PDB file of C-alpha atoms in Angstrom:
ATOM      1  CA  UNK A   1      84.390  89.290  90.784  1.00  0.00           C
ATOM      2  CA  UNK A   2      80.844  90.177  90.835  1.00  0.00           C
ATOM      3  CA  UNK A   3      80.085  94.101  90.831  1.00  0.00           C
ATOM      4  CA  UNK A   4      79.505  95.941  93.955  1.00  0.00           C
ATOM      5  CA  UNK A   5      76.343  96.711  95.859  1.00  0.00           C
ATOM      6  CA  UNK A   6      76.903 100.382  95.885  1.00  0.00           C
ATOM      7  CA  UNK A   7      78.630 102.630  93.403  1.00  0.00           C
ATOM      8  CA  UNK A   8      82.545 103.069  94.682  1.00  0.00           C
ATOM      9  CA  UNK A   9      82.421 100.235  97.119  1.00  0.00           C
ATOM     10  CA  UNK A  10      84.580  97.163  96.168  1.00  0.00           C
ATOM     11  CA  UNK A  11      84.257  93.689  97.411  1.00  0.00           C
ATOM     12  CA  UNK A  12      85.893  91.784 100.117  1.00  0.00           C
ATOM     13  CA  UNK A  13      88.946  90.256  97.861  1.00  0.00           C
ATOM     14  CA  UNK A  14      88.361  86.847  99.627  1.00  0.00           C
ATOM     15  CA  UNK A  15      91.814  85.416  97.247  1.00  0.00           C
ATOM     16  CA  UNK A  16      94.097  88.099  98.855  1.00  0.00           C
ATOM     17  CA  UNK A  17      93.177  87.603 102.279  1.00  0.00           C
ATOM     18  CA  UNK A  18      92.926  83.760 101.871  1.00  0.00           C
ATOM     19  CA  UNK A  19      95.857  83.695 100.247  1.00  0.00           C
ATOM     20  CA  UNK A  20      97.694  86.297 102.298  1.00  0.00           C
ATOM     21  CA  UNK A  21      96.653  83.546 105.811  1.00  0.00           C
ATOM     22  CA  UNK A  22      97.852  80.654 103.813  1.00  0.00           C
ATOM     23  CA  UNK A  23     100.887  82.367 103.400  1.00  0.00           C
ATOM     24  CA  UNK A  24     101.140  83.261 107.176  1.00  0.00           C
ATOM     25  CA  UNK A  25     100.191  79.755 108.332  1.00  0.00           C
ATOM     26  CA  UNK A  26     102.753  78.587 105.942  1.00  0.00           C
ATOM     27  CA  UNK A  27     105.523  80.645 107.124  1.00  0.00           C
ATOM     28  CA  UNK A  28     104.578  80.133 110.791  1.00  0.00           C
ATOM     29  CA  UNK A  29     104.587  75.678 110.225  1.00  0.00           C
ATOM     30  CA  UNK A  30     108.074  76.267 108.113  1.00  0.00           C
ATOM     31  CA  UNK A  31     109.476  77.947 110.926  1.00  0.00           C
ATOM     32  CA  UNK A  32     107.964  75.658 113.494  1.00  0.00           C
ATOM     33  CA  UNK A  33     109.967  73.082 112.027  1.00  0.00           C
ATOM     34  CA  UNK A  34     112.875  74.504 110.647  1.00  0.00           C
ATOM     35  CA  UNK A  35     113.734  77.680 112.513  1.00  0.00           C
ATOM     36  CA  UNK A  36     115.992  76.315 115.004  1.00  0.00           C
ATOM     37  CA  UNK A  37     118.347  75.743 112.028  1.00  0.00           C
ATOM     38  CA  UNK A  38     119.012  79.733 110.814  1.00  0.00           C
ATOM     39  CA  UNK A  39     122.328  80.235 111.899  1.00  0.00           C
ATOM     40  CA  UNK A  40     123.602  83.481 112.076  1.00  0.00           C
ATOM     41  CA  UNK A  41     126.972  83.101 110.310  1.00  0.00           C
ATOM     42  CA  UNK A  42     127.797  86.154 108.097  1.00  0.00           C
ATOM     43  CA  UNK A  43     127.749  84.157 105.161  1.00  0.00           C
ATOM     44  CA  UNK A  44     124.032  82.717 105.254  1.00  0.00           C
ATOM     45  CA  UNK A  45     123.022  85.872 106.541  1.00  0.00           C
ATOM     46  CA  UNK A  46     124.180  88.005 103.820  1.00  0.00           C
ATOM     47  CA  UNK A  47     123.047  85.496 101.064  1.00  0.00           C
ATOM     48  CA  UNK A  48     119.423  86.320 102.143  1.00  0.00           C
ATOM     49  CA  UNK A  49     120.112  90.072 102.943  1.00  0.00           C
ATOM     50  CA  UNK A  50     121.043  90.199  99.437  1.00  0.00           C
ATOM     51  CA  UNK A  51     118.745  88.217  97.530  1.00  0.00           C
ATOM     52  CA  UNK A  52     115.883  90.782  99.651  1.00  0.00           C
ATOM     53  CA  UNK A  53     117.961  93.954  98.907  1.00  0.00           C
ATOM     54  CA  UNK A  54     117.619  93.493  95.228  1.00  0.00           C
ATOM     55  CA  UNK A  55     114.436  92.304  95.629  1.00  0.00           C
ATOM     56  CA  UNK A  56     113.062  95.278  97.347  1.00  0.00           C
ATOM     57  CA  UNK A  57     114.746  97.721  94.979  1.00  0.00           C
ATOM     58  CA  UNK A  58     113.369  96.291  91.891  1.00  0.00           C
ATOM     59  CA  UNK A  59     110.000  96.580  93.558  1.00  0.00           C
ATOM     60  CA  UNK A  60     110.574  99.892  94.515  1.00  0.00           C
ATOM     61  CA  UNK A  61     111.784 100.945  90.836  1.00  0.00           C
ATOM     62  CA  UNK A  62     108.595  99.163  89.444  1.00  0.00           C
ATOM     63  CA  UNK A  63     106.370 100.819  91.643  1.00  0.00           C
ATOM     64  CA  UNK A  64     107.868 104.028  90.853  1.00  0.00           C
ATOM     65  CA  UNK A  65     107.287 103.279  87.118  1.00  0.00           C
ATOM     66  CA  UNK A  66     103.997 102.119  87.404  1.00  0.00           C
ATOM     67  CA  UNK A  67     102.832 104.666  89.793  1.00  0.00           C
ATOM     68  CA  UNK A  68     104.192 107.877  87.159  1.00  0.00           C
ATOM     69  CA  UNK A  69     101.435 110.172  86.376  1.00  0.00           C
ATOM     70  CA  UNK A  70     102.533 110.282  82.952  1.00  0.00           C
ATOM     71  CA  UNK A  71     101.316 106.561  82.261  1.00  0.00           C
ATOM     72  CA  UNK A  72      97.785 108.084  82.207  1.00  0.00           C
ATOM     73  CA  UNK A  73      95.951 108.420  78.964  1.00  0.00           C
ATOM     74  CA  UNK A  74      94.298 111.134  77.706  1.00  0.00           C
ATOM     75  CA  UNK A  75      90.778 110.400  78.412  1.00  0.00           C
ATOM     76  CA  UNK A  76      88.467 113.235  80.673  1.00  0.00           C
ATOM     77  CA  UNK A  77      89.378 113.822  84.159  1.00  0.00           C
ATOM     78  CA  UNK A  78      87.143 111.209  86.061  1.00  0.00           C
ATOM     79  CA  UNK A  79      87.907 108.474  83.799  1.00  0.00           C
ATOM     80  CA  UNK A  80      92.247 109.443  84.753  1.00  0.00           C
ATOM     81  CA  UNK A  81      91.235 109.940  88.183  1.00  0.00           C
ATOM     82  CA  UNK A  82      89.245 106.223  88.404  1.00  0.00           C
ATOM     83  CA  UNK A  83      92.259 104.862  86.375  1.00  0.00           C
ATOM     84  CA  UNK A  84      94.591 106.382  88.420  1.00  0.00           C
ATOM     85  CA  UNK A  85      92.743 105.348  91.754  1.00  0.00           C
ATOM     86  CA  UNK A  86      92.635 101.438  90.754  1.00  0.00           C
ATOM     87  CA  UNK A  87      96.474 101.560  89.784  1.00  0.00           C
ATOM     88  CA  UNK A  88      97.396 103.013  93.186  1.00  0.00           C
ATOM     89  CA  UNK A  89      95.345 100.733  95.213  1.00  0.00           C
ATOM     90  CA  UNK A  90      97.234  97.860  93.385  1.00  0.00           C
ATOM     91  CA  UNK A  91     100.015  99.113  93.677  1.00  0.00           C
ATOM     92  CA  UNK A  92     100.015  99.563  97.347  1.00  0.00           C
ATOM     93  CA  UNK A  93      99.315  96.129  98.182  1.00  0.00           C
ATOM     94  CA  UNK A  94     102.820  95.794  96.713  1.00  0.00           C
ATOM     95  CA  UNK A  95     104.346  98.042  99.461  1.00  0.00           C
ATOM     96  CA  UNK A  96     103.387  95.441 101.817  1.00  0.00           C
ATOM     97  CA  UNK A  97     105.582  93.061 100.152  1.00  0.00           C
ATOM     98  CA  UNK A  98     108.048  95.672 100.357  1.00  0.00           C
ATOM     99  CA  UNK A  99     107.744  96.216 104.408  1.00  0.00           C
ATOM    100  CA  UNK A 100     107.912  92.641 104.886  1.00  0.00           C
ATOM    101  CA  UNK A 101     111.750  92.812 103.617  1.00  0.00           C
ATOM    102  CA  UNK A 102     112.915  96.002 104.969  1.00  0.00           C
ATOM    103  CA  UNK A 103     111.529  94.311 107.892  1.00  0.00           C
ATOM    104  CA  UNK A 104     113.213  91.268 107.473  1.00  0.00           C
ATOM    105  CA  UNK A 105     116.176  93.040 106.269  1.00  0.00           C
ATOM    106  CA  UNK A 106     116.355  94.601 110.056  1.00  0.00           C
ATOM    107  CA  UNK A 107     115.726  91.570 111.304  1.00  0.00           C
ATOM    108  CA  UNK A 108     118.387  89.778 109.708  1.00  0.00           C
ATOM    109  CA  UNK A 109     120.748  93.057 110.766  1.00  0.00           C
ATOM    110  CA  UNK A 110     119.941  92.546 114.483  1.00  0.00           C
ATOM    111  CA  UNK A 111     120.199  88.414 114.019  1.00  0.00           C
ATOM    112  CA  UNK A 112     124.001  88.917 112.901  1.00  0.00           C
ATOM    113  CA  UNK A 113     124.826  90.962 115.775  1.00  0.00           C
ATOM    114  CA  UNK A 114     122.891  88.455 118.236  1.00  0.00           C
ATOM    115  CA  UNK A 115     125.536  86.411 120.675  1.00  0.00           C
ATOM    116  CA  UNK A 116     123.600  82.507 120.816  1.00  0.00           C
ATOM    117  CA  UNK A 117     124.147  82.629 124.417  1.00  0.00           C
ATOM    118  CA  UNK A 118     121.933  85.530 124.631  1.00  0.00           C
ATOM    119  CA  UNK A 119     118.260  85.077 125.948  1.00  0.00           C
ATOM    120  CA  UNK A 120     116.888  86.638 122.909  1.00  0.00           C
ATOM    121  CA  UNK A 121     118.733  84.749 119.993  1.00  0.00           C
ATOM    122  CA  UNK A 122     116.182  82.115 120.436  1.00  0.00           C
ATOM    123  CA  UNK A 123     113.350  84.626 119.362  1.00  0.00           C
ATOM    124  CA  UNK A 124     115.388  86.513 116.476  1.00  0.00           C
ATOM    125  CA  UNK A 125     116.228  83.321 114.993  1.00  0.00           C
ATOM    126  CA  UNK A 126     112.501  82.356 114.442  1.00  0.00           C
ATOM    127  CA  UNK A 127     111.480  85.661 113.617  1.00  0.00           C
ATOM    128  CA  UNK A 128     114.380  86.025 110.886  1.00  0.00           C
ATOM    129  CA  UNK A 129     113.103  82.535 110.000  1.00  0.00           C
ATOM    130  CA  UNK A 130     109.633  83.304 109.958  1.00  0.00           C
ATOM    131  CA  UNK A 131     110.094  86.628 107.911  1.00  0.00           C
ATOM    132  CA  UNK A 132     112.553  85.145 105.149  1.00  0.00           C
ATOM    133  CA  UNK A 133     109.490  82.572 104.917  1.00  0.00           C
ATOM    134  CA  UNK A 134     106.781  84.978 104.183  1.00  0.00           C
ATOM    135  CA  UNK A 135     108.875  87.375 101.959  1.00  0.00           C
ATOM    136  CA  UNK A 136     109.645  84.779  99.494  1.00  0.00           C
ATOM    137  CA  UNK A 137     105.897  83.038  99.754  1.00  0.00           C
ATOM    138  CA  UNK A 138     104.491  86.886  99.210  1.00  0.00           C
ATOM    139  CA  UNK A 139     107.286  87.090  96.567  1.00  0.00           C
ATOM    140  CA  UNK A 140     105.827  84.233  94.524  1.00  0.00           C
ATOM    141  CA  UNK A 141     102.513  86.009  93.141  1.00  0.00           C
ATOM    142  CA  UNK A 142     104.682  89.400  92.342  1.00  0.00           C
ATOM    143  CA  UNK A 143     105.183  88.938  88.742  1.00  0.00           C
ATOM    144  CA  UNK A 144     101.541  87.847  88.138  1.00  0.00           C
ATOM    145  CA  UNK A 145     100.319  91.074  90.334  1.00  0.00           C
ATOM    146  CA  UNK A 146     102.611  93.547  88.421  1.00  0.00           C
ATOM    147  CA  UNK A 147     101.801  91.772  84.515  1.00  0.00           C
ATOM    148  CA  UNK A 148      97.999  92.353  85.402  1.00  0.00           C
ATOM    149  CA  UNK A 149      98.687  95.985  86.232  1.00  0.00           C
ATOM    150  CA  UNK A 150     100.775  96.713  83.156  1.00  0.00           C
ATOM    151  CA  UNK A 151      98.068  94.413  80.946  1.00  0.00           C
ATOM    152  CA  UNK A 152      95.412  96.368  81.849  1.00  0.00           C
ATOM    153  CA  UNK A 153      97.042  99.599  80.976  1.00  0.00           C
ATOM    154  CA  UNK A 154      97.556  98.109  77.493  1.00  0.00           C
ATOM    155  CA  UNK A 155      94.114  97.370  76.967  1.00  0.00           C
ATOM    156  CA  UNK A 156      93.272 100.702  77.985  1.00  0.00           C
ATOM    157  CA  UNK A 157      95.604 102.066  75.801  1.00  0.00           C
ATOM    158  CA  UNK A 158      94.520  99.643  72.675  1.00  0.00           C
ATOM    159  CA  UNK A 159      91.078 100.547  73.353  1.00  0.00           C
ATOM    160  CA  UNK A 160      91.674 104.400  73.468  1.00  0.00           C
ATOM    161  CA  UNK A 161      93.975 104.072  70.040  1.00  0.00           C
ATOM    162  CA  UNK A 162      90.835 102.158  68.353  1.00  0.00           C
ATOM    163  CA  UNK A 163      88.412 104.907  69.648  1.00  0.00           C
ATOM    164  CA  UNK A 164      86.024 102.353  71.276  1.00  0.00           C
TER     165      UNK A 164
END
């Protein structure tokens, strides 16, 4: 990543947003093909809803940990506040992750209670489908997002204890 034009102005993170259509497009050709076979059986359903539950509160709890005030080092004021700034910004492309399964959570809720004769099964199917999809493609790159977080607090940290 090259440095910006202007002080305080990032780049465009072309990766994210490539990687954030591929896994749309993805998600949208899996459920092309395969939506039509979600069923809504209480079993199915709740093996999903549960593997997303936990999912979403260990992201939650990690945010929460890496997002505590206290992780800052004592270094001046801007240098805490720039710190502090970066870590947040990470960590709120994590909340995405974590709207995508409360929202798929919902969906799944509303999917159970669907009747398949109804008109609008049809559509929470694929959207259930399509959701499930994306939450465990955006899942993939978590742990890699979250390790370079907590790495580059340690190298702040080993850098501050060294005095460079």
């Amino acid at each position: 990543m090259s440095t910006p034009a202007r002080p305080g102005k990032r780049n465009f993170a072309w990766g994210r947003t490539v990687g954030s259509a591929t896994a749309i497009l993805v998600a949208g050709a899996a459920t092309y093909q395969f939506g039509g076979t979600l069923s809504n059986k209480a079993d199915v359903l709740s093996f999903i809803a549960s593997i997303f539950s936990i999912l979403a509160a260990v992201l939650l709890a990690v945010i929460s940990i890496l997002g505590d005030p206290s992780m800052l080092l004592d270094h001046s004021w801007r240098h805490s506040y720039i710190s502090a700034e970066e870590t947040q910004r990470k960590i709120h492309r994590q909340t995405d992750i974590f709207i995508v399964y409360v929202s798929l959570l919902i969906c799944l809720f509303v999917f159970m209670l669907s009747d398949p004769a109804a008109a609008i099964y049809w559509y929470v199917q694929h959207l259930a489908f399509f959701l499930t999809s994306l939450a465990f493609l955006a899942s993939l790159t978590l742990p890699f997002t979250l390790k370079a977080i907590q790495k580059n607090r340690l190298d702040r940290a080993i850098k501050q204890i060294s005095g460079k």
